[in-house]
mmCIF file of C-alpha atoms in Angstrom:
data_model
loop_
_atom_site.group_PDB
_atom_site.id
_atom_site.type_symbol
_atom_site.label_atom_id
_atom_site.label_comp_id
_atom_site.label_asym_id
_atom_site.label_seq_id
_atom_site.Cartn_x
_atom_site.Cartn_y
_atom_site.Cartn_z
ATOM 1 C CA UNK A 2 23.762 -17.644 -14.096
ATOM 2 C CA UNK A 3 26.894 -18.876 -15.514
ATOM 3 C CA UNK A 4 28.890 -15.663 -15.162
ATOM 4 C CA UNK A 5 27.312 -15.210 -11.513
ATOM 5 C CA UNK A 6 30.005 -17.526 -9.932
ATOM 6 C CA UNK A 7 33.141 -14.923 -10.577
ATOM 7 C CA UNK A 8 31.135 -12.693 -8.674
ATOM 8 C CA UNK A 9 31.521 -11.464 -4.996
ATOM 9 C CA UNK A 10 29.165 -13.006 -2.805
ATOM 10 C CA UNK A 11 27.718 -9.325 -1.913
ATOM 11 C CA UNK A 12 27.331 -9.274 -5.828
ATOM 12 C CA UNK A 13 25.760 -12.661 -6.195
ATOM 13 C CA UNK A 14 23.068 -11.579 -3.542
ATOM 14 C CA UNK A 15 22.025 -8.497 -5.444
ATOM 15 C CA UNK A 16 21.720 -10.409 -8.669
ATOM 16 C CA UNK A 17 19.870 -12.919 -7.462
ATOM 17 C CA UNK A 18 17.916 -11.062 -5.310
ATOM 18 C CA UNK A 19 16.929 -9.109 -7.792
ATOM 19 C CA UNK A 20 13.904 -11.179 -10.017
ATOM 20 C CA UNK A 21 12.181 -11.811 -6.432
ATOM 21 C CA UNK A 22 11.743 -8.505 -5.721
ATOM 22 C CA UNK A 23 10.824 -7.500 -9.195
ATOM 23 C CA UNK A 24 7.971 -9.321 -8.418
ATOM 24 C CA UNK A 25 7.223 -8.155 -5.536
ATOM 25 C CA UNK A 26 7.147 -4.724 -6.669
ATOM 26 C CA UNK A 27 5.019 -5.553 -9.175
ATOM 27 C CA UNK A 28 2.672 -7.627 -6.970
ATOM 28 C CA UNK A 29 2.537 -4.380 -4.541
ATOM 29 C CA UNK A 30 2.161 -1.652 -6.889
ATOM 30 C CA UNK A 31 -1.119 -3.668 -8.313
ATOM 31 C CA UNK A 32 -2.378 -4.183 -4.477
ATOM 32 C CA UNK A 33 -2.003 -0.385 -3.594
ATOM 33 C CA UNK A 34 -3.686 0.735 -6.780
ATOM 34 C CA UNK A 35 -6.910 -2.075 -5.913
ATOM 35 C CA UNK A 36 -7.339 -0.434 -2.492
ATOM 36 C CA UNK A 37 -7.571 2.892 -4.341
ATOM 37 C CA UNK A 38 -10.125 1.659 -6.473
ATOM 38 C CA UNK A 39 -11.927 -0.543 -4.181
ATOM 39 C CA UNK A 40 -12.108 2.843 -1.459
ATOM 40 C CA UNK A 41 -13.156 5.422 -4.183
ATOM 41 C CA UNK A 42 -15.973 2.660 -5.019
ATOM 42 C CA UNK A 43 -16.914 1.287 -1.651
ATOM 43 C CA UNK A 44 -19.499 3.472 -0.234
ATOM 44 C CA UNK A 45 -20.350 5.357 -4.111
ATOM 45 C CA UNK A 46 -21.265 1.965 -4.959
ATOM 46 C CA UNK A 47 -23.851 1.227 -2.493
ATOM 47 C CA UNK A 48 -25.533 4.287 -3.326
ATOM 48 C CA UNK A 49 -25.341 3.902 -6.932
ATOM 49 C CA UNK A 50 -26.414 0.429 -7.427
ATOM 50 C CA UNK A 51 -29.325 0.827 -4.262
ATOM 51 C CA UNK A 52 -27.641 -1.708 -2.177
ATOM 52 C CA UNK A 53 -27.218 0.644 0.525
ATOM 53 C CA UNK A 54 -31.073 0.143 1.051
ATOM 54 C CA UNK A 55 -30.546 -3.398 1.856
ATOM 55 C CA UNK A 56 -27.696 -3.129 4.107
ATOM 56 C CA UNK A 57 -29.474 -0.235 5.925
ATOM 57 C CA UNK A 58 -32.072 -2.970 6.562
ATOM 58 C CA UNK A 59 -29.565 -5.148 8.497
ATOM 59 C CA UNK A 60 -28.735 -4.590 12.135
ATOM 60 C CA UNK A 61 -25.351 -3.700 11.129
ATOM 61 C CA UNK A 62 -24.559 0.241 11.813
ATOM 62 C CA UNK A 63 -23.033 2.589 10.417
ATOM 63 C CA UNK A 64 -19.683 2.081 11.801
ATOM 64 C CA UNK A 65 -18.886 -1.369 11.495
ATOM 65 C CA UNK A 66 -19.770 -1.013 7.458
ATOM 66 C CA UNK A 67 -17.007 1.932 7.283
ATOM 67 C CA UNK A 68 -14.230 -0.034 9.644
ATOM 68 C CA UNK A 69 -15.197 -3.305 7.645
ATOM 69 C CA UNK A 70 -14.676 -1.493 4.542
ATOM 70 C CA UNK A 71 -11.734 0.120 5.410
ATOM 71 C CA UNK A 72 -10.075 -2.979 6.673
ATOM 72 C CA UNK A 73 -9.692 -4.484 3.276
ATOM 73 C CA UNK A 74 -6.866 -2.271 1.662
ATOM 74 C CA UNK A 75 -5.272 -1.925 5.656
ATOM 75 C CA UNK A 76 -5.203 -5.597 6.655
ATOM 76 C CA UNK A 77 -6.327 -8.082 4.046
ATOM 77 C CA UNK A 78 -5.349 -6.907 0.565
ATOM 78 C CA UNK A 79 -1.752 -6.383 2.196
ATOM 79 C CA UNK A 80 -1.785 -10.307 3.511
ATOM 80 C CA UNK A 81 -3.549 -11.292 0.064
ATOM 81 C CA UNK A 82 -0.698 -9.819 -1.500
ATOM 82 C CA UNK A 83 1.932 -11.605 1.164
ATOM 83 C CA UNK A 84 0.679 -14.803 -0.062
ATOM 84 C CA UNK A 85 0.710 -14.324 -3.542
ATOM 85 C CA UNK A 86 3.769 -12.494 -3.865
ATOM 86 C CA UNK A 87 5.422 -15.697 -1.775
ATOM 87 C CA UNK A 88 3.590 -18.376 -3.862
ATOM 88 C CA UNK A 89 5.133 -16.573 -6.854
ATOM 89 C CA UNK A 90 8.555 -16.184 -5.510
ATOM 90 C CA UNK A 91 8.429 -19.989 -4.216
ATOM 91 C CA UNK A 92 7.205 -21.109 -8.119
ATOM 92 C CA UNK A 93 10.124 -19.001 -9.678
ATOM 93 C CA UNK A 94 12.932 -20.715 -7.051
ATOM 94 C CA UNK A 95 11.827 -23.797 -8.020
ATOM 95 C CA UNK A 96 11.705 -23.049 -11.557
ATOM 96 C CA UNK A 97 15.255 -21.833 -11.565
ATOM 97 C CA UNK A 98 16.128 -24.736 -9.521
ATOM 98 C CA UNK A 99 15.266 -27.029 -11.909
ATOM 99 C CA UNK A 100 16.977 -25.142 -14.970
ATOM 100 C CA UNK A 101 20.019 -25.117 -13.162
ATOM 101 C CA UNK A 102 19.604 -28.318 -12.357
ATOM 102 C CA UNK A 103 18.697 -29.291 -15.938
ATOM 103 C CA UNK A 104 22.316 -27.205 -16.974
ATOM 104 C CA UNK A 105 24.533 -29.259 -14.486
ATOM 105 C CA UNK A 106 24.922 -26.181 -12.371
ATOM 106 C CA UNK A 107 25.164 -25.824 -8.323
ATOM 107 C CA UNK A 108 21.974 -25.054 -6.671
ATOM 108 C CA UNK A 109 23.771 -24.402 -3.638
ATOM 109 C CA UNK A 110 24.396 -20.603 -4.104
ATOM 110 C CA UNK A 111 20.994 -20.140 -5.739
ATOM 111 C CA UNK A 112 19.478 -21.188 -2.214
ATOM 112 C CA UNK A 113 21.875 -19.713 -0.013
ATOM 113 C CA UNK A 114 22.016 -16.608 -1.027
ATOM 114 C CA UNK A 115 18.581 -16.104 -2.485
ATOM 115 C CA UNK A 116 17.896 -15.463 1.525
ATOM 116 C CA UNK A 117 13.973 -15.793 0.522
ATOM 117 C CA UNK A 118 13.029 -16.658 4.864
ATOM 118 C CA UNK A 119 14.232 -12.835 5.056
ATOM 119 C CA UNK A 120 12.833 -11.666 1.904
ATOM 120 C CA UNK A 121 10.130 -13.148 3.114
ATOM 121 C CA UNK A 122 9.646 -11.781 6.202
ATOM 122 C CA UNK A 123 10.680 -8.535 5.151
ATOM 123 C CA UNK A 124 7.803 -8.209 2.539
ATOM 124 C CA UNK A 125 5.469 -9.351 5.350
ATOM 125 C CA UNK A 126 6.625 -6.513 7.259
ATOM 126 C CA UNK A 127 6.685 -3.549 4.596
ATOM 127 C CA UNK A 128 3.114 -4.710 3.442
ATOM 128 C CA UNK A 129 1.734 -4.278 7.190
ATOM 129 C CA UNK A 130 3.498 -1.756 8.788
ATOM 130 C CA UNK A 131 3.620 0.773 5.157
ATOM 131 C CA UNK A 132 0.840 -0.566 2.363
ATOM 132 C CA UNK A 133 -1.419 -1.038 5.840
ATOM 133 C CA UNK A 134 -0.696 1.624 8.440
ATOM 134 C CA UNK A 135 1.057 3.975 6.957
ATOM 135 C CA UNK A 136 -1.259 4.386 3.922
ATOM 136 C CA UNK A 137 -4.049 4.820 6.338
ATOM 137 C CA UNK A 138 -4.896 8.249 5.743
ATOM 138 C CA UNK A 139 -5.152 8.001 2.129
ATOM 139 C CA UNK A 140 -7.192 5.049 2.679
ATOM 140 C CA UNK A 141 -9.520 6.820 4.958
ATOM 141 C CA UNK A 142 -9.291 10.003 2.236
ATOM 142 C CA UNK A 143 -10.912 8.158 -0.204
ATOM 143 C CA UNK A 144 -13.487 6.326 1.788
ATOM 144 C CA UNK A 145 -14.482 9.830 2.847
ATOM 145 C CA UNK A 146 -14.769 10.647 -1.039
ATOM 146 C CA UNK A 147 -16.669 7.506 -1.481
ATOM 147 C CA UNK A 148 -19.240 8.243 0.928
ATOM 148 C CA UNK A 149 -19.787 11.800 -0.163
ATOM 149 C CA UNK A 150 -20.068 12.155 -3.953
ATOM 150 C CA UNK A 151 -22.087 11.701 -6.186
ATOM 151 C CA UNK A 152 -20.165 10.870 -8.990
ATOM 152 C CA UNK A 153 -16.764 10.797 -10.404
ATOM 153 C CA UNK A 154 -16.025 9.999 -6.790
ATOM 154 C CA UNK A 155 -12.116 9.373 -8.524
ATOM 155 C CA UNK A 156 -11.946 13.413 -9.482
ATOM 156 C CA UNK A 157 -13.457 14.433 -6.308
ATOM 157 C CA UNK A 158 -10.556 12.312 -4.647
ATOM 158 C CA UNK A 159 -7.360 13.725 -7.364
ATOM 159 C CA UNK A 160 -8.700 17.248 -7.636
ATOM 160 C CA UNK A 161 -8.385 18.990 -4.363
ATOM 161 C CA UNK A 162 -4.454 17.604 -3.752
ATOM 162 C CA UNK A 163 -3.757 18.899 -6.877
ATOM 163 C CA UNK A 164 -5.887 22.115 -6.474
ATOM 164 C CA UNK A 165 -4.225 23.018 -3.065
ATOM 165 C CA UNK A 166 -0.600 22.114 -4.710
ATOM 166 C CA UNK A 167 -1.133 24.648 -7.875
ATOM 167 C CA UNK A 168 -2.862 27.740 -5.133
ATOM 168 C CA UNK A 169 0.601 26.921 -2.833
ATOM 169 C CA UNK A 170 2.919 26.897 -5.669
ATOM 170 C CA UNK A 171 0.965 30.014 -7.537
ATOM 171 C CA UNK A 172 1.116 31.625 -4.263
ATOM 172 C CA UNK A 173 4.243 31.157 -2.451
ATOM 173 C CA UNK A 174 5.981 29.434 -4.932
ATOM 174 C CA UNK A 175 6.850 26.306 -2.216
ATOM 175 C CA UNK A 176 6.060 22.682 -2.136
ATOM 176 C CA UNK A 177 5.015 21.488 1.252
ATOM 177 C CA UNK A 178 1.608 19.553 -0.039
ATOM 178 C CA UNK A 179 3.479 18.139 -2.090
ATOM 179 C CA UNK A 180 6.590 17.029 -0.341
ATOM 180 C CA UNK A 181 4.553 15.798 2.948
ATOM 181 C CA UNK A 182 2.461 13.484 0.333
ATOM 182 C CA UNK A 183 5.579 11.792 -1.159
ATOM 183 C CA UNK A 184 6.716 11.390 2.608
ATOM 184 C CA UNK A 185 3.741 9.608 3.478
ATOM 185 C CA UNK A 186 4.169 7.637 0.096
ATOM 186 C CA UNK A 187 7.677 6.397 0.288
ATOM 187 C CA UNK A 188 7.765 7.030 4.617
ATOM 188 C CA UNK A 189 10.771 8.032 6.463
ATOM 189 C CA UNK A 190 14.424 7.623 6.011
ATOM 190 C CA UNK A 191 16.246 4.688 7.202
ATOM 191 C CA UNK A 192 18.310 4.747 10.393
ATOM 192 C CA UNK A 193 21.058 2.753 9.055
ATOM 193 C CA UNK A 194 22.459 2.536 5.801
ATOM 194 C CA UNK A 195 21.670 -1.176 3.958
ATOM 195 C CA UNK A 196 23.964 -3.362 4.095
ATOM 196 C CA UNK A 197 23.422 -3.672 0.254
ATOM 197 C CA UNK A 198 21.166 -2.398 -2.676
ATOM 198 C CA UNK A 199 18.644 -4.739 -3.260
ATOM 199 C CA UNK A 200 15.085 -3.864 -1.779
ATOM 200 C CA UNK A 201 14.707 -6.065 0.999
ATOM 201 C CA UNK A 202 17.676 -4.948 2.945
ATOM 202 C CA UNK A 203 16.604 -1.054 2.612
ATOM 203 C CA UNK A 204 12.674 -2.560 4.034
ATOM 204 C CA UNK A 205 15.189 -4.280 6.691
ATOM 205 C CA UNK A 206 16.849 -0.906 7.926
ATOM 206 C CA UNK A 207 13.510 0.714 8.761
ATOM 207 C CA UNK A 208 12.727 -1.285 11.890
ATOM 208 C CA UNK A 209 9.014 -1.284 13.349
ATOM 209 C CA UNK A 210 10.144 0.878 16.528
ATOM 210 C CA UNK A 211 11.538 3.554 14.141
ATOM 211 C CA UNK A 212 7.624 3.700 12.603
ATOM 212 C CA UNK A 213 6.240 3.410 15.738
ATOM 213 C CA UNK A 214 8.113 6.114 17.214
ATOM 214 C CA UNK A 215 7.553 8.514 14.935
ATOM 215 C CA UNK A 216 5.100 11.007 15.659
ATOM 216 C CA UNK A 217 4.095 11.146 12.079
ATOM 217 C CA UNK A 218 2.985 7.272 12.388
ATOM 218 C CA UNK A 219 0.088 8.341 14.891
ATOM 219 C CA UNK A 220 -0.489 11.668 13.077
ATOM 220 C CA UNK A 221 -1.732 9.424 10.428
ATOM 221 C CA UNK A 222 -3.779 7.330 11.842
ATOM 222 C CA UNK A 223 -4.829 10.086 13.810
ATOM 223 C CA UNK A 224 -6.089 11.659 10.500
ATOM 224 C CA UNK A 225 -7.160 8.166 9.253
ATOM 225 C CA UNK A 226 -9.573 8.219 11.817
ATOM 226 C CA UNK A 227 -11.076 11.533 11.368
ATOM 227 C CA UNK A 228 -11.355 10.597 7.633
ATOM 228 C CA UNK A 229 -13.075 7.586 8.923
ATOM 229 C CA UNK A 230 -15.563 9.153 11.468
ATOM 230 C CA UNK A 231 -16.771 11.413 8.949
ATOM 231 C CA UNK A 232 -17.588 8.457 6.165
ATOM 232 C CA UNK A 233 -19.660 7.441 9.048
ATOM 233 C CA UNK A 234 -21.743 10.468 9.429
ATOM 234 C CA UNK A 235 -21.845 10.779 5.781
ATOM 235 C CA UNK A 236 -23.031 7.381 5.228
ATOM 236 C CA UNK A 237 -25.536 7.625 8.430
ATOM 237 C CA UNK A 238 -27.721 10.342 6.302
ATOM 238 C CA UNK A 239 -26.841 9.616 2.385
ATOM 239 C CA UNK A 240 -29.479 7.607 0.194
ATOM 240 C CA UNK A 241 -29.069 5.882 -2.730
ATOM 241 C CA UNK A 242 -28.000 8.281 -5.875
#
């Protein structure tokens, strides 16, 4: 912090941009790996541990146990994730306030160009529109995986991606499994360039109407929702394991 001040204000912006999003990286790396684990084990673990023979005993059907399910790593592990990735960021501003304070330093560039409103409301953003919607059919992939095997429901979910990729690039020595999964993973190109490098300005280039326009938003979901259907059927007819 004391060599920051010689620093373009572009410059400053980056560097002190830069902890908050560490964190937030961190914070949605861990999210997107629970709703892996929490799909592959939602339906398997009703049928392993018997529960599924109490909730089958409710007047709750089929469907509204899959969407309810499914909801978690779409709606509320991205907003769990919101609010803990802002609680952090808010503890570490005031943390650095105070040691700046505690040095005899200005705190005035610290909260100007921290920008954390926009980094803010750019996290809210990415964690909806990509960790929620756009993950959807992987989401719905393993909840389908969940629902039908019997064990090692994690393989069963891993094996045939990498399967199909090995056949394609044995085959006809291309990469199009491959490549369309790391599209849906990191999602489509931004229509402007950033105004700068740090993350929240590349989230802020990929506006909502350039997801929403794409046709590979609603192929997704469109695929989500098959996924989805059949964990229904599968779930209507499976008993405990």
């Amino acid at each position: 912090m004391h060599g920051i001040w010689t620093l373009s204000p572009a410059q400053q912006h980056e560097v002190l941009a830069a902890p908050y999003e560490f964190a937030a990286v961190l914070i949605m790396g861990v999210a997107f790996i629970v709703g892996i684990f929490y799909s592959l084990e939602a339906l398997y673990g009703e049928r392993r541990d018997r529960s599924i023979l109490f909730w089958k005993s409710l007047p709750v059907s089929d469907l509204t146990t899959v969407l309810s399910k499914a909801s978690i790593p779409v709606v509320v592990l991205p907003l769990l994730s919101f609010v803990i990735t802002v609680a952090t960021q808010v503890i570490m501003l005031l943390l650095s306030t105070a040691v700046l304070l505690g040095s005899g330093l200005s705190v005035a560039t610290l909260w100007t160009q921290s920008s954390f409103l926009h980094m803010s409301l750019m996290l809210l953003y990415h964690l909806l529109i990509v960790h929620g919607f756009w993950y959807a059919p992987f989401y719905g992939w393993f909840l389908l995986v969940s629902a039908w095997a019997r064990r090692a429901p994690f393989i069963w979910a891993f094996l045939p991606p990498f399967v199909i990729w090995g056949v394609e690039k044995i085959t006809f020595n291309t990469s199009y499994f491959t490549t369309m999964l790391m599209y849906r993973l990191t999602g489509p190109e931004a229509s402007t360039p950033a105004p700068s490098g740090t993350l929240m300005d590349v989230m802020s280039t990929r506006a909502p109407g350039q997801f929403f326009s794409a046709p590979d938003m609603w192929i997704g979901l469109a695929v989500a929702a098959v996924f989805l259907a059949a964990a229904v059927r599968l779930r209507r007819y499976r008993g405990p394991i």
